[in-house]
Every structure is written in structure tokens, then in C-alpha cells.
Short mmCIF file of C-alpha atoms and ligand atoms in Angstrom, two decimals:
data_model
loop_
_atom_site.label_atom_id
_atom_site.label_comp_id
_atom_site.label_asym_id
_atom_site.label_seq_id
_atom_site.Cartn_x
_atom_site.Cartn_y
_atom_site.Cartn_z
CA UNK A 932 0.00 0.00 0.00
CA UNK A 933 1.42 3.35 -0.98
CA UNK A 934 0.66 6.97 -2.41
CA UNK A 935 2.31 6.78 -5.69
CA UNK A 936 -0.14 6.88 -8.29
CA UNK A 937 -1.32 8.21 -11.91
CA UNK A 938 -3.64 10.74 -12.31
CA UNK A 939 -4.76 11.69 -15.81
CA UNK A 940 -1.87 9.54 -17.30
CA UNK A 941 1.27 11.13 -14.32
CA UNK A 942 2.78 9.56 -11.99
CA UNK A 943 1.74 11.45 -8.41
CA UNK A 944 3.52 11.53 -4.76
CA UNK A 945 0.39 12.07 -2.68
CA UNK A 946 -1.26 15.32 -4.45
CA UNK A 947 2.06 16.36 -5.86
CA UNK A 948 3.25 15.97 -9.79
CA UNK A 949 6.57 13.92 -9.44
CA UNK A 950 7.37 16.28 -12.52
CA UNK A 951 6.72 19.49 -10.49
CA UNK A 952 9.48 18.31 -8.00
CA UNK A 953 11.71 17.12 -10.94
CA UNK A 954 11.60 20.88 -12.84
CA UNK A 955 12.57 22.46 -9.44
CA UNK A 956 15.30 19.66 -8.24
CA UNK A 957 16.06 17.65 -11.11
CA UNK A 958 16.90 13.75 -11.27
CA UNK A 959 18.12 11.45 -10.42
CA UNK A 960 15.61 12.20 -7.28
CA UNK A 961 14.69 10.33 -4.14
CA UNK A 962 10.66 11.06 -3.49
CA UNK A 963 9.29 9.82 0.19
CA UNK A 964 5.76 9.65 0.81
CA UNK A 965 5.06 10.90 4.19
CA UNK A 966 1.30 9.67 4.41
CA UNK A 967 2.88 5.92 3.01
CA UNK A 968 5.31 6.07 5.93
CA UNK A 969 2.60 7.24 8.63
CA UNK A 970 -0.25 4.14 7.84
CA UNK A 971 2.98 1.81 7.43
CA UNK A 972 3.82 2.56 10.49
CA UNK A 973 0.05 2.92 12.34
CA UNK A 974 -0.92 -0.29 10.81
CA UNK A 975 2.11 -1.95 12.10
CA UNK A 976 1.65 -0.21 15.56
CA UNK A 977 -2.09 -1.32 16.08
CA UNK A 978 -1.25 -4.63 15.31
CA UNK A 979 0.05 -5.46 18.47
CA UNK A 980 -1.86 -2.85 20.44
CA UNK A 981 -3.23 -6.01 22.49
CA UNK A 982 0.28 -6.37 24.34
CA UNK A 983 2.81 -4.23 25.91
CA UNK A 984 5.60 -3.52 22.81
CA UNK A 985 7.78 -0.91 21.95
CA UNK A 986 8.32 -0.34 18.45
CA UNK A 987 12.33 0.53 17.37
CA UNK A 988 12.53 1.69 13.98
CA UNK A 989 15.46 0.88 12.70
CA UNK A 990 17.05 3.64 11.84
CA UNK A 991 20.26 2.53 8.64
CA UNK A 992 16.54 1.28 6.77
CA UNK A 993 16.39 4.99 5.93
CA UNK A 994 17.59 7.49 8.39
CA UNK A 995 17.15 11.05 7.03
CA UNK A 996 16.15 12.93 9.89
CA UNK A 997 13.32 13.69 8.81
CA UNK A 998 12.11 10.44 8.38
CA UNK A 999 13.13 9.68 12.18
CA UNK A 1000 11.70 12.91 13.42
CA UNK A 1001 8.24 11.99 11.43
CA UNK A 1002 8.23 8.42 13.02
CA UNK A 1003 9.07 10.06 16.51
CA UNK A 1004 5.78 11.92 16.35
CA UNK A 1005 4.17 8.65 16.28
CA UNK A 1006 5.74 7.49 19.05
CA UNK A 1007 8.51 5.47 17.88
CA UNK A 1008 11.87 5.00 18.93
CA UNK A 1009 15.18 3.99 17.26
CA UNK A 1010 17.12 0.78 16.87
CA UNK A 1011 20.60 1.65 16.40
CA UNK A 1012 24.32 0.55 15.23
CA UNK A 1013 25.97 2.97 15.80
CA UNK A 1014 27.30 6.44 16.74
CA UNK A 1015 25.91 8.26 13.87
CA UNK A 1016 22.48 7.00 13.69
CA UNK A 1017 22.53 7.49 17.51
CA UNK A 1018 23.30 11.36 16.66
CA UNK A 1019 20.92 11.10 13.86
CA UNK A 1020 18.10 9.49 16.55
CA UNK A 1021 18.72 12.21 19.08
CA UNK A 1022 18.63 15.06 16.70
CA UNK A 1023 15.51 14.03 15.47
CA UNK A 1024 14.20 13.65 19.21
CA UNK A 1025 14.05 10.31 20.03
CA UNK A 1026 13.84 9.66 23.79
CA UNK A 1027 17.04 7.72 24.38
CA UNK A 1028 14.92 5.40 26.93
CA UNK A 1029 13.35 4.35 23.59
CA UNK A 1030 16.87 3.33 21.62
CA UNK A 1031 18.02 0.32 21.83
CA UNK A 1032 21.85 -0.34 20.11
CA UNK A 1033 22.14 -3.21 17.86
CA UNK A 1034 25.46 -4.35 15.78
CA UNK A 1035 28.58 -6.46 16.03
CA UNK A 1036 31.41 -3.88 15.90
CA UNK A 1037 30.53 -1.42 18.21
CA UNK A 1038 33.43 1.03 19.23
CA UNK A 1039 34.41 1.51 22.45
CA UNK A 1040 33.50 4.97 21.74
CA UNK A 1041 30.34 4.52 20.88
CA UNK A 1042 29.49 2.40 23.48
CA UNK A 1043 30.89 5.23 26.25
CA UNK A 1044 28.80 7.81 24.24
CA UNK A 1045 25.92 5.50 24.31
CA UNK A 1046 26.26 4.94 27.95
CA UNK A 1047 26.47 8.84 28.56
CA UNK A 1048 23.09 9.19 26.54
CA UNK A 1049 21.72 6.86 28.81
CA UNK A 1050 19.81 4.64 26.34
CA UNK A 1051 17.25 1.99 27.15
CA UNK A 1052 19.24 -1.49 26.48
CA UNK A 1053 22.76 -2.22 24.01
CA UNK A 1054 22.14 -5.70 22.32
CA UNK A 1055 25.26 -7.55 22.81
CA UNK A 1056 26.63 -9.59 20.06
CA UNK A 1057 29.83 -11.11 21.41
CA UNK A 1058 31.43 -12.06 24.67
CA UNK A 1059 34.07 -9.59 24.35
CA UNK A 1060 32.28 -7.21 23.12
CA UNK A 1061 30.01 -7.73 26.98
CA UNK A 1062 33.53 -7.67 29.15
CA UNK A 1063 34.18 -4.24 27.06
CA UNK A 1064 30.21 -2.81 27.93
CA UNK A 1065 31.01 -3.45 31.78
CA UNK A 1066 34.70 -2.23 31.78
CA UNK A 1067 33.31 1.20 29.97
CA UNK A 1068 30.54 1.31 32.82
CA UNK A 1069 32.72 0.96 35.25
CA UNK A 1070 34.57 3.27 34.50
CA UNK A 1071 31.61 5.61 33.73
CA UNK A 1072 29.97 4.79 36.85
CA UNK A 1073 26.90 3.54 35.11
CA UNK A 1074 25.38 0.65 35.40
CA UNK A 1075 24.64 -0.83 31.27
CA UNK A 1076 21.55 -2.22 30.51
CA UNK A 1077 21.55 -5.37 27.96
CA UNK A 1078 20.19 -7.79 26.45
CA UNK A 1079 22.21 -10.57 24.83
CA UNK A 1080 21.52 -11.05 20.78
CA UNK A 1081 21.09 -14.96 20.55
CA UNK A 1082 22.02 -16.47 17.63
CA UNK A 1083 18.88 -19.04 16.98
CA UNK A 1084 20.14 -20.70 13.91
CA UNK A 1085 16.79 -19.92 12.52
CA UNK A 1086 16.99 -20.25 8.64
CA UNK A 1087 14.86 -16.77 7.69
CA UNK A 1088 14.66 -17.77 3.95
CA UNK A 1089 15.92 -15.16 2.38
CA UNK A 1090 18.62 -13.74 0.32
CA UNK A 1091 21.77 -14.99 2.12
CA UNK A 1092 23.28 -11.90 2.21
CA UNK A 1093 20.51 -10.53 4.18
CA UNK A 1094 20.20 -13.82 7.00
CA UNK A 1095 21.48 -13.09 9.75
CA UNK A 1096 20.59 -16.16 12.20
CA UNK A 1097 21.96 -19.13 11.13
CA UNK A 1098 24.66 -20.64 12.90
CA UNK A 1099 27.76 -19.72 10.16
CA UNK A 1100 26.44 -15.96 10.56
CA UNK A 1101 28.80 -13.58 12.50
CA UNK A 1102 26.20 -12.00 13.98
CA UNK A 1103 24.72 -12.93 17.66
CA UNK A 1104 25.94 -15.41 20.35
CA UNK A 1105 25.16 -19.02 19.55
CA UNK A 1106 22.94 -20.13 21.75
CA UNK A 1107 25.06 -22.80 24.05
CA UNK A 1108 26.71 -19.69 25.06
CA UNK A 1109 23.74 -18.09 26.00
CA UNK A 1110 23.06 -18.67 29.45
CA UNK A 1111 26.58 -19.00 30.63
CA UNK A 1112 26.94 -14.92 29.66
CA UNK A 1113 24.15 -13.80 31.15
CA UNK A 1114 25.69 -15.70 34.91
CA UNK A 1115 28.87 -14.48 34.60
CA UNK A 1116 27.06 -10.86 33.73
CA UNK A 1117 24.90 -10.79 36.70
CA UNK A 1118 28.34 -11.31 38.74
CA UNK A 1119 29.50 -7.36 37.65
CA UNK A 1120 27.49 -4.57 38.94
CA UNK A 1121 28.28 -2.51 36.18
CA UNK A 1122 25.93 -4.76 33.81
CA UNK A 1123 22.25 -4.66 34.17
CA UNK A 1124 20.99 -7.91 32.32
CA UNK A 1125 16.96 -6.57 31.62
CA UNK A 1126 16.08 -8.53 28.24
CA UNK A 1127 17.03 -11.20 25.23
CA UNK A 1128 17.09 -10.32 21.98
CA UNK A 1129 17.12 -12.06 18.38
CA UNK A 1130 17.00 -10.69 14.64
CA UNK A 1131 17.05 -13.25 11.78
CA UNK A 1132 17.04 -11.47 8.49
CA UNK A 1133 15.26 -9.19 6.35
CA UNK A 1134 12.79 -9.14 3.93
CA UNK A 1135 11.20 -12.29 5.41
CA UNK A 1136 8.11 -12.90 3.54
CA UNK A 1137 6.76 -16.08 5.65
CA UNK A 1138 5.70 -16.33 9.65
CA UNK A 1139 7.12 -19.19 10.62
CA UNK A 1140 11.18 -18.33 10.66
CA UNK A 1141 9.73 -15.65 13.42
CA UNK A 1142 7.74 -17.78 15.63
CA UNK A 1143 10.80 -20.28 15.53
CA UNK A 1144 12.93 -17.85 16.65
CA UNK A 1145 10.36 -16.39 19.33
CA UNK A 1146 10.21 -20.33 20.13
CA UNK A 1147 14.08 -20.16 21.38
CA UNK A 1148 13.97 -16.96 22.78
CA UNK A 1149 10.97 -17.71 25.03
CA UNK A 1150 13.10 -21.18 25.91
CA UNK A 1151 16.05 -19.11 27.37
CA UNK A 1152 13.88 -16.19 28.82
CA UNK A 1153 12.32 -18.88 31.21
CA UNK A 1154 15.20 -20.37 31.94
CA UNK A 1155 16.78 -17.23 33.00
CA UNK A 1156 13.75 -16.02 34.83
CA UNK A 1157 14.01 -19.75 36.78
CA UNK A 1158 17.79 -18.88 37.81
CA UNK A 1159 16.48 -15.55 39.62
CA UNK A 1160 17.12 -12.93 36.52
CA UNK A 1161 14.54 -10.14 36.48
CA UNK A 1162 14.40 -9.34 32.38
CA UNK A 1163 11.82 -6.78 30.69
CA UNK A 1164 12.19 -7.04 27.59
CA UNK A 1165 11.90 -8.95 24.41
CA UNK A 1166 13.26 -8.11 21.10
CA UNK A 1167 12.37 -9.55 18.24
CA UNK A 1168 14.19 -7.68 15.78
CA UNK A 1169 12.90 -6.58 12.53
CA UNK A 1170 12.97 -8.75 9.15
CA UNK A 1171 8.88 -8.53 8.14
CA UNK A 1172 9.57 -8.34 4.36
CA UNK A 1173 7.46 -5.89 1.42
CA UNK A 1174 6.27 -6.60 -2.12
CA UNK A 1175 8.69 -5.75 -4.78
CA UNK A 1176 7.52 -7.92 -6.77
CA UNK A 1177 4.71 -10.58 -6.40
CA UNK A 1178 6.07 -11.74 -2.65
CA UNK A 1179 3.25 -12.58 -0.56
CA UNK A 1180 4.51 -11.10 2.81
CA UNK A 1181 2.56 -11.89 6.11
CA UNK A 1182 0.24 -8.84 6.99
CA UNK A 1183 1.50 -7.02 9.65
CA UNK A 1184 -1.51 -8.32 11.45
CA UNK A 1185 -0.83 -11.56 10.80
CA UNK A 1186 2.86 -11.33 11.82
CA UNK A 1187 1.93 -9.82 15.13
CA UNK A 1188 -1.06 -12.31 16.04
CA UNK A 1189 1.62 -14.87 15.77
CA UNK A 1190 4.28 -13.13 17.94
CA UNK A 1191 1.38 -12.47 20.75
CA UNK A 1192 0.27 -16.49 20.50
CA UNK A 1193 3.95 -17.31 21.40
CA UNK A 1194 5.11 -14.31 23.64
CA UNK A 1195 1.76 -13.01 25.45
CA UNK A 1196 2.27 -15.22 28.87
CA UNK A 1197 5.74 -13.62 29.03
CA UNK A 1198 5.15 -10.40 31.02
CA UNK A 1199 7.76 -9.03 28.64
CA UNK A 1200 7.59 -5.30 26.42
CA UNK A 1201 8.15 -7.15 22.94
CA UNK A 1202 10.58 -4.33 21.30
CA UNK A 1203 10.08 -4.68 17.49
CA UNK A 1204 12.96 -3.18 15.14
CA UNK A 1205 11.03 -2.77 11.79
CA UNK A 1206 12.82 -0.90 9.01
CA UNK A 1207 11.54 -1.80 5.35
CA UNK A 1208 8.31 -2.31 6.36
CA UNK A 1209 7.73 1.08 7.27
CA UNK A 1210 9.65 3.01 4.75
CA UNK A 1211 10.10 0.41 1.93
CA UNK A 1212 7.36 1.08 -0.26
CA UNK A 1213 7.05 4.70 0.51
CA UNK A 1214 10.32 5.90 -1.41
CA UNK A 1215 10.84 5.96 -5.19
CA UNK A 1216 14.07 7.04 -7.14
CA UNK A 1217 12.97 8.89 -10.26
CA UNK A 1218 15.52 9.45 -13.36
CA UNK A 1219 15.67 10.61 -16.69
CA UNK A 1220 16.34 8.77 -19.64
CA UNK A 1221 19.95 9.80 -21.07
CA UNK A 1222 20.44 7.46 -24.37
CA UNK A 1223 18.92 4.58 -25.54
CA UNK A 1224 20.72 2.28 -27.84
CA UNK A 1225 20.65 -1.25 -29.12
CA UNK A 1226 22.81 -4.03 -30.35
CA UNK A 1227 21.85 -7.45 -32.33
CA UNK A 1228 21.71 -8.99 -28.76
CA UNK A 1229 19.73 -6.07 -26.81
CA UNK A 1230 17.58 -3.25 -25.84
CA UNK A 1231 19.59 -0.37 -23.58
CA UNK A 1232 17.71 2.06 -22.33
CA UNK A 1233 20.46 4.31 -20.15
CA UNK A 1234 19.64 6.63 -17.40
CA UNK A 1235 20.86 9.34 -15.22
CA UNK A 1236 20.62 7.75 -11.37
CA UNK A 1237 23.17 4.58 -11.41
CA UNK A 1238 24.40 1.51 -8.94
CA UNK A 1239 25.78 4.48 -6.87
CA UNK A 1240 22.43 6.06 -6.08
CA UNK A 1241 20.20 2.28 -5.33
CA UNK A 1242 22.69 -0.35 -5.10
CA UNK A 1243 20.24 -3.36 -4.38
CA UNK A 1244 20.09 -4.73 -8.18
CA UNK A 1245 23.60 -4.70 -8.31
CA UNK A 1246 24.03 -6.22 -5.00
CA UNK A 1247 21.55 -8.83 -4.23
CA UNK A 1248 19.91 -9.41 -7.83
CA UNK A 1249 16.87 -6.97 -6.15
CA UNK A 1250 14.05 -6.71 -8.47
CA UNK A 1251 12.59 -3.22 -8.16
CA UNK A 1252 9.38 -2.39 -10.37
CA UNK A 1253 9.91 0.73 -12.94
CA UNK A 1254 7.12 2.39 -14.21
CA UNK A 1255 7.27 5.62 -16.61
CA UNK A 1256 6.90 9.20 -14.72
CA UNK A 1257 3.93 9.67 -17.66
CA UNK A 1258 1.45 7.12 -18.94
CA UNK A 1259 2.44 5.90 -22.21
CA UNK A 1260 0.41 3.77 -24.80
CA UNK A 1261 3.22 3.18 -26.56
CA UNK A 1262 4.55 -0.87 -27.46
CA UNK A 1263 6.24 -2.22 -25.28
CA UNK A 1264 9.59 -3.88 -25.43
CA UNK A 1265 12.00 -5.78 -23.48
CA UNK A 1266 14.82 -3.70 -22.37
CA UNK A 1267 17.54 -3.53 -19.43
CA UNK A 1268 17.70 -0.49 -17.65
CA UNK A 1269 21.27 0.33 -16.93
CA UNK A 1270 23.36 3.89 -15.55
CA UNK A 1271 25.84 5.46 -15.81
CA UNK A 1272 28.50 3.92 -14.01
CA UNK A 1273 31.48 2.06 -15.22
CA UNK A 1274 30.24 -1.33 -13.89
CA UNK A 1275 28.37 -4.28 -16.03
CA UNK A 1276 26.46 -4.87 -12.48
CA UNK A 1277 25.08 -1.34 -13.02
CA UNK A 1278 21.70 -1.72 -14.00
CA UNK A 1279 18.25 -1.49 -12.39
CA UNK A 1280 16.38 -4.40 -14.30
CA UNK A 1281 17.56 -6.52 -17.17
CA UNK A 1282 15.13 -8.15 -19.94
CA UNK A 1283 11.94 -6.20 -18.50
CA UNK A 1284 8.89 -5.44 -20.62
CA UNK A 1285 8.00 -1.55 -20.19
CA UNK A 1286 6.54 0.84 -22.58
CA UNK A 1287 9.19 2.29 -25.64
CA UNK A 1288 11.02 4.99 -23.95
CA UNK A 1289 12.75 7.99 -25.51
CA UNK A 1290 15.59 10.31 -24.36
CA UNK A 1291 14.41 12.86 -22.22
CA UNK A 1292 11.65 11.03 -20.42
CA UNK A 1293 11.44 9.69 -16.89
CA UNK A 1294 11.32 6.46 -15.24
CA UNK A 1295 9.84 6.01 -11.63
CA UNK A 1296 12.24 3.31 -9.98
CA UNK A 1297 9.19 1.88 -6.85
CA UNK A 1298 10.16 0.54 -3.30
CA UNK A 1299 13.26 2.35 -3.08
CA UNK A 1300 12.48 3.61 0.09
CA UNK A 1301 14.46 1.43 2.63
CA UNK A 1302 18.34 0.46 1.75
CA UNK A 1303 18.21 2.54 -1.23
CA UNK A 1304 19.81 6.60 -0.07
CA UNK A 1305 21.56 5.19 2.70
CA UNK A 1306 23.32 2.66 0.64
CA UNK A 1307 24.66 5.17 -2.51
CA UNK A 1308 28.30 6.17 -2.70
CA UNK A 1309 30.02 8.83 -4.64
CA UNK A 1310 31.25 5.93 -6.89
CA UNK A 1311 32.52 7.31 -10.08
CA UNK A 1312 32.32 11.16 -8.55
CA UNK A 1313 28.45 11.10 -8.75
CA UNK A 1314 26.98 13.70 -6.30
CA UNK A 1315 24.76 11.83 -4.25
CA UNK A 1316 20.81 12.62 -5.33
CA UNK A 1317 18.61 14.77 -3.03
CA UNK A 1318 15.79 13.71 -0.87
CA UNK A 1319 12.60 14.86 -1.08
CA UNK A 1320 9.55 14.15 1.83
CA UNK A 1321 5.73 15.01 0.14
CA UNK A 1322 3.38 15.55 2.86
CA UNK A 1323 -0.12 16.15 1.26
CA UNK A 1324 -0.23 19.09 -1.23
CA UNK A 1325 3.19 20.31 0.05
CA UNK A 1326 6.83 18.69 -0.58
CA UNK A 1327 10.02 19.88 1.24
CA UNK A 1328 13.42 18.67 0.48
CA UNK A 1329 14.91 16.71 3.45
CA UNK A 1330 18.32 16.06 1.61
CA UNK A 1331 19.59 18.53 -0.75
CA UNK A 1332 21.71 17.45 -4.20
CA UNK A 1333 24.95 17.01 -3.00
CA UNK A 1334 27.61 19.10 -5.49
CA UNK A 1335 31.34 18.03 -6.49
CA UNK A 1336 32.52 20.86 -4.56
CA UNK A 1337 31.00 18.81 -1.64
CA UNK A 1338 32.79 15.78 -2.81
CA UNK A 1339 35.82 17.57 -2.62
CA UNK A 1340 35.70 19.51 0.16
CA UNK A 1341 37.65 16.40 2.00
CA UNK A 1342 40.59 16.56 0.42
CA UNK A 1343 43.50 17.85 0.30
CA UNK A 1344 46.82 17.81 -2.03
CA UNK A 1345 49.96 17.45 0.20
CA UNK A 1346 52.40 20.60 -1.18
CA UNK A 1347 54.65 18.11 -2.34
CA UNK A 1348 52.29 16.92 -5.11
CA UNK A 1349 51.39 20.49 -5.92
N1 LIG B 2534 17.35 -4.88 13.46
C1 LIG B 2534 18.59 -5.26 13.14
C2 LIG B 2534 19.51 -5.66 14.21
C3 LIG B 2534 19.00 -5.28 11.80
O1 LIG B 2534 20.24 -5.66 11.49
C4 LIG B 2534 18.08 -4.90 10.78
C5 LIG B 2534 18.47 -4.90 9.37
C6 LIG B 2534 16.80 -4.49 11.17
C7 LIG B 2534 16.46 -4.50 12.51
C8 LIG B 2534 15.76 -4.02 10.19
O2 LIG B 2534 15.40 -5.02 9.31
P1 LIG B 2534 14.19 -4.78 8.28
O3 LIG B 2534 12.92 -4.67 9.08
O4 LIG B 2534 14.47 -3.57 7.52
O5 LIG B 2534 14.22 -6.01 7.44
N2 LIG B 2534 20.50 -3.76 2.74
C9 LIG B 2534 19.62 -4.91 2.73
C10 LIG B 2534 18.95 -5.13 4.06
C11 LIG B 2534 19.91 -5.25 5.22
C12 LIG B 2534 19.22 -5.40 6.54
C13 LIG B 2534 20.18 -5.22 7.66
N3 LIG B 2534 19.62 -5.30 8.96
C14 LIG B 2534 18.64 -4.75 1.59
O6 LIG B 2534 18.71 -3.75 0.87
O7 LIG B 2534 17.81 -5.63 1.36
#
């Protein structure tokens, strides 16, 4: 469900032209849908209105400010990894008793500036990394709350680069460990042990990978509960997956009714850590067509926004649907959609069937609302694109174009080179 539609044959963000915002910004463009993001993340919210939950967005999904400070008004908070979205969380206002810090290389500077911001609970994803978290509150004087991230060996069924709980993964503690930690834990004062926590993968499209992993967190929250530890929270992570495509994702509903059948008799606060279910389908990268061309073999049609500005084709074969900015009745014919950049991986779809497209025109690249701006690089010296939020009649821009006097602002030539 999103706000991205056609109105007498153009493509609209909410009840703004996406060519109005291309004339005044130009491509290639991120658009956001503000009222996408808001139901995304009300639906998700009233799904598990029947138990106590706290709902983390997580933040590297898509973490213009904006986007956070929007979500804050709803009541969210942040799920973090690291020092930068934490800056990013607090400058859009999130209360730090509602941030909870995920991710297996934290600094030890992060963690001290984490501790100082006093934030609800650090999910711990090594051993080490725990002796660190105490030695940094001792020294602080704080006492650090945390929750252990279990490894459940839970196959999520998903692209592997995006699984993150089975047993060869590097992230978590496998779960033998478990227990042991959380002992030797409750032996330093400086660590508060107050909740277990779990995240499998992303884009998950079925129930069942959740529930199994709910399954093993539940088994070591009772144990530790038996051995006298007094925990508060459960985190499940994030992972519900979108339609790009023709997935059949659970319903939010559906995915929550199945979390509260296994975790209601828990006296727990379920924490929840969705990212591309919120923002996912509420982003689009628009871009103009450059060149088309065509050998005995193939269709190009070449475009302004490349691998740089939405890596996910490139990366993890992502299909993203394209649609032109204006209706056409043209034929159709089967085309790849490829940039600018010096890569053969640098294309957006390959052998897809879309209406004839001429220089000049624009292409609406849909779902490119999660992992797609926080993933693009300067690769090739490309200026990364602007971001724009539309909020009913109105659109601001949240991000502006960067320039190449940005890019290279950062450097310098040592006078010997000169
Ligand atoms: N919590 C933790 C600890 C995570 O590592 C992630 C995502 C999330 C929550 C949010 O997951 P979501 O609800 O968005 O699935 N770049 C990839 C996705 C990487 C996900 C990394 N972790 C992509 O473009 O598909």
C-alpha cells in the first residue's frame, strides 16, 4: 500500500506531480511519501496494540532525519548501530529510553557515548564485546543495561546476504553460550541484564522463521527467569519483508497475532525493530532517460541515477518495479535499464517489458524507500541525489543534491604533489 499513483496519465507523490518536483530539483531524485510512511507505520503499531511492545525503527533502513523525526511523532523510537544513527536518533528527538543499540562492531566509543546518553538497552553480540560494555561502565559509573543477541540458527529464507541467524552468521551469540553470559554478567554490577534479543534477516516474507525464533527466545527467557534474573524485555528484531515484486509477505496483522500467540504469557515489552516495512514502499528514485541504444543482442535504455544512487540490483539481484513518470500507450519492449556507471552490475532491471522509452523522459524506480539513499556512494564522482519528503499538497526537500565541490571539500593535495 502506498501513495504513488497516476492521475490523468502522471505519476503522483500524494497530491504532488513527481514532474513538479523534478523541474525544481532535477533527477536522479529520491521522493518519500510521508502519508505511506505514517499508515505503514500505524498499521504496524495497532497490530500489536493487544500487548505491551515498543516499536524501534530501525534507523540505517532509511535514516534522514526527517524520516526519524516523522516516526518520533508517532511514538517510535530507534534501533541503532551505531554512533551516527545514535546522533541522527537524538537530533531528530528520540527519547534515548526508547533506543536500543544493535550491531557487532561497536566502538568503544560509541558504546561510552551511548552509555552517557543513557539509552534503554545495548544488544550484545559477542562475549568480548560484553567484558568491554562493563569495563566502559565501570569506569563511567553507570550501570549498562543489555540484552544478549542470541544467535537461533533460525533459517529466515531469504537472500543470504541478508540472514542473519543461522549458525555460520557472524552475527549474535550461539545459543550454548547463552546462558553461561548472562551468569557471569549478573556477577558485575556494572551490567544490568533486563532482556534477550534475536533478529534473523530481512525481507522475510513467511511467519514461521519468526515464531521459531520467538520459540528459542521464550526457551532461554524462562530459563533465565528460573535462575532468579529479572528481564523486561523482548526483542524480536525486525525482518517482516514488502512486495517488490509478487512476494506474498505476512500482513503485519498476521505477523503480530503470531508473535502475541507465542510471547503473550511472558510479562515481557516485545521491542520490534522494523525498518523496510515502514519506509520500503514509501520511497521511489525517479531518473531521466539519457540514451537509448541497441545491439543485435539487446535493448539499452540508459539513465541518469546509477548503482551508486540504489545499489540493491547490483548487490543482491533486487528486483525493483519501474514504471514511466507519464502514462504511455506506446509498445512495449524488453529492455535492461542500466546507468551510468562504469560497472556491467550497473543496472536497475535486465530483460523487462516496459513501454518504448525515448531520451528525455522519466522512469519512476518503486520501493526504493528502505536500503536505497543510505546505501549510494560517490562511486565514479556522482553527487549523491537529493531527498525529497511530500506531505499532502506540500513537498520539502529533506536532503539537498549534493555538489562536487561537496565531494571535494575532504581533500587535500599534500604541497609536495602540488
Ligand atoms: N534490526 C537489526 C539488528 C538489523 O540488522 C536490521 C536490518 C533491522 C532491525 C531491520 O530489518 P528490516 O525490518 O528492515 O528487514 N541492505 C539490505 C537489508 C539489510 C538489513 C540489515 N539489517 C537490503 O537492501 O535488502
Amino acid at each position: 500500500m502506498h501513495y504513488f499513483e497516476y492521475k490523468n496519465g502522471e505519476l503522483y507523490c500524494e497530491e504532488v506531480p513527481v514532474k513538479k518536483i523534478i523541474k525544481e530539483v532535477g533527477t536522479p531524485v529520491y521522493i518519500y511519501s510521508a502519508k505511506t510512511i505514517k499508515r505503514h507505520f500505524k498499521v504496524f503499531r495497532e497490530s500489536f496494540s493487544k500487548i505491551d511492545h515498543l516499536i524501534c525503527y530501525s534507523v540505517k533502513a532509511n535514516s534522514n532525519i526527517a524520516i526519524i523525526s516523522l516516526l518520533r511523532q508517532l511514538g517510535s523510537g530507534a534501533d541503532i548501530v551505531s554512533a551516527g544513527e545514535l546522533k541522527r536518533a537524538l537530533k531528530a528527538g528520540i527519547d534515548p529510553k526508547k533506543i536500543v543499540f544493535s550491531g557487532v562492531g561497536k566502538t568503544p566509543e560509541e558504546i561510552e557515548l551511548a552509555l552517557q546518553t543513557d539509552i534503554l538497552m545495548f544488544n550484545v553480540e559477542s562475549i568480548e564485546e560484553l567484558e568491554i560494555l562493563g569495563e566502559i561502565a565501570k569506569r563511567l559509573g553507570k550501570r549498562a543495561p543489555f540484552a544478549l543477541r542470541v544467535n537461533p540458527d533460525v533459517d529466515p529464507q531469504t537472500h543470504p546476504y541478508i540472514s542473519t541467524g543461522l549458525k555460520k552468521s557472524k552475527f549474535g551469540i550461539p545459543e550454548e553460550f547463552v546462558i553461561e553470559a548472562y551468569k557471569n554478567a549478573k556477577k558485575n554490577p556494572y551490567l544490568n541484564p533486563i532482556g534477550v534479543d534475536a533478529h534473523i534477516g530481512s525481507q522475510i516474507t513467511s511467519i514461521s522463521p519468526f515464531v521459531d525464533a520467538l520459540f528459542r527466545l521464550k526457551k532461554i527467557w524462562e530459563e533465565l527467569t528460573g535462575l532468579g534474573f529479572e528481564l523486561k524485555y523482548l526483542d524480536l528484531g525486525g525482518g517482516l519483508g514488502i512486495v517488490y515484486e509478487n512476494e506474498e509477505p505476512p500482513l503485519p496483522q498476521e505477523y503480530a497475532d503470531a508473535i502475541i500467540k507465542e510471547g503473550k504469557d511472558l510479562k515481557a515489552t516485545i521491542i520490534l525493530e522494523p525498518g523496510r516495512v515502514i519506509v520500503g514502499n514509501a520511497g521511489i528514485l525517479v531518473t531521466k532517460v539519457l540514451y537509448t541504444k541497441e545491439n543485435i543482442l539487446k535493448k539499452f535504455v540508459i539513465v541518469d541515477a546509477g548503482m551508486n544512487d540504489l545499489i540493491r540490483p547490483a548487490f543482491y539481484q533486487a528486483y525493483h518495479k519501474i514504471v514511466p513518470v507519464e502514462e504511455k500507450n506506446t509498445e512495449y519492449e524488453v529492455i535492461d535499464v542500466v546507468g551510468p556507471i562504469c560497472e556491467s552490475s550497473d543496472f536497475f532491471a535486465k530483460k523487462r517489458k516496459l513501454p518504448k522509452m525515448k531520451s528525455g523522459e522519466y522512469l519512476a524506480i518503486m520501493s526504493a524507500g528502505a536500503y536505497g539513499f543510505v546505501m549510494s556512494s560517490n562511486y565514479n564522482s556522482r553527487p549523491r541525489a537529493p531527498e525529497i519528503l511530500v506531505d499532502g499538497d506540500t513537498y520539502y526537500v529533506i536532503r539537498r543534491r549534493e555538489t562536487i565541490e561537496d565531494l571535494l571539500a575532504l581533500e587535500t593535495i599534500p604541497a609536495k604533489y602540488l
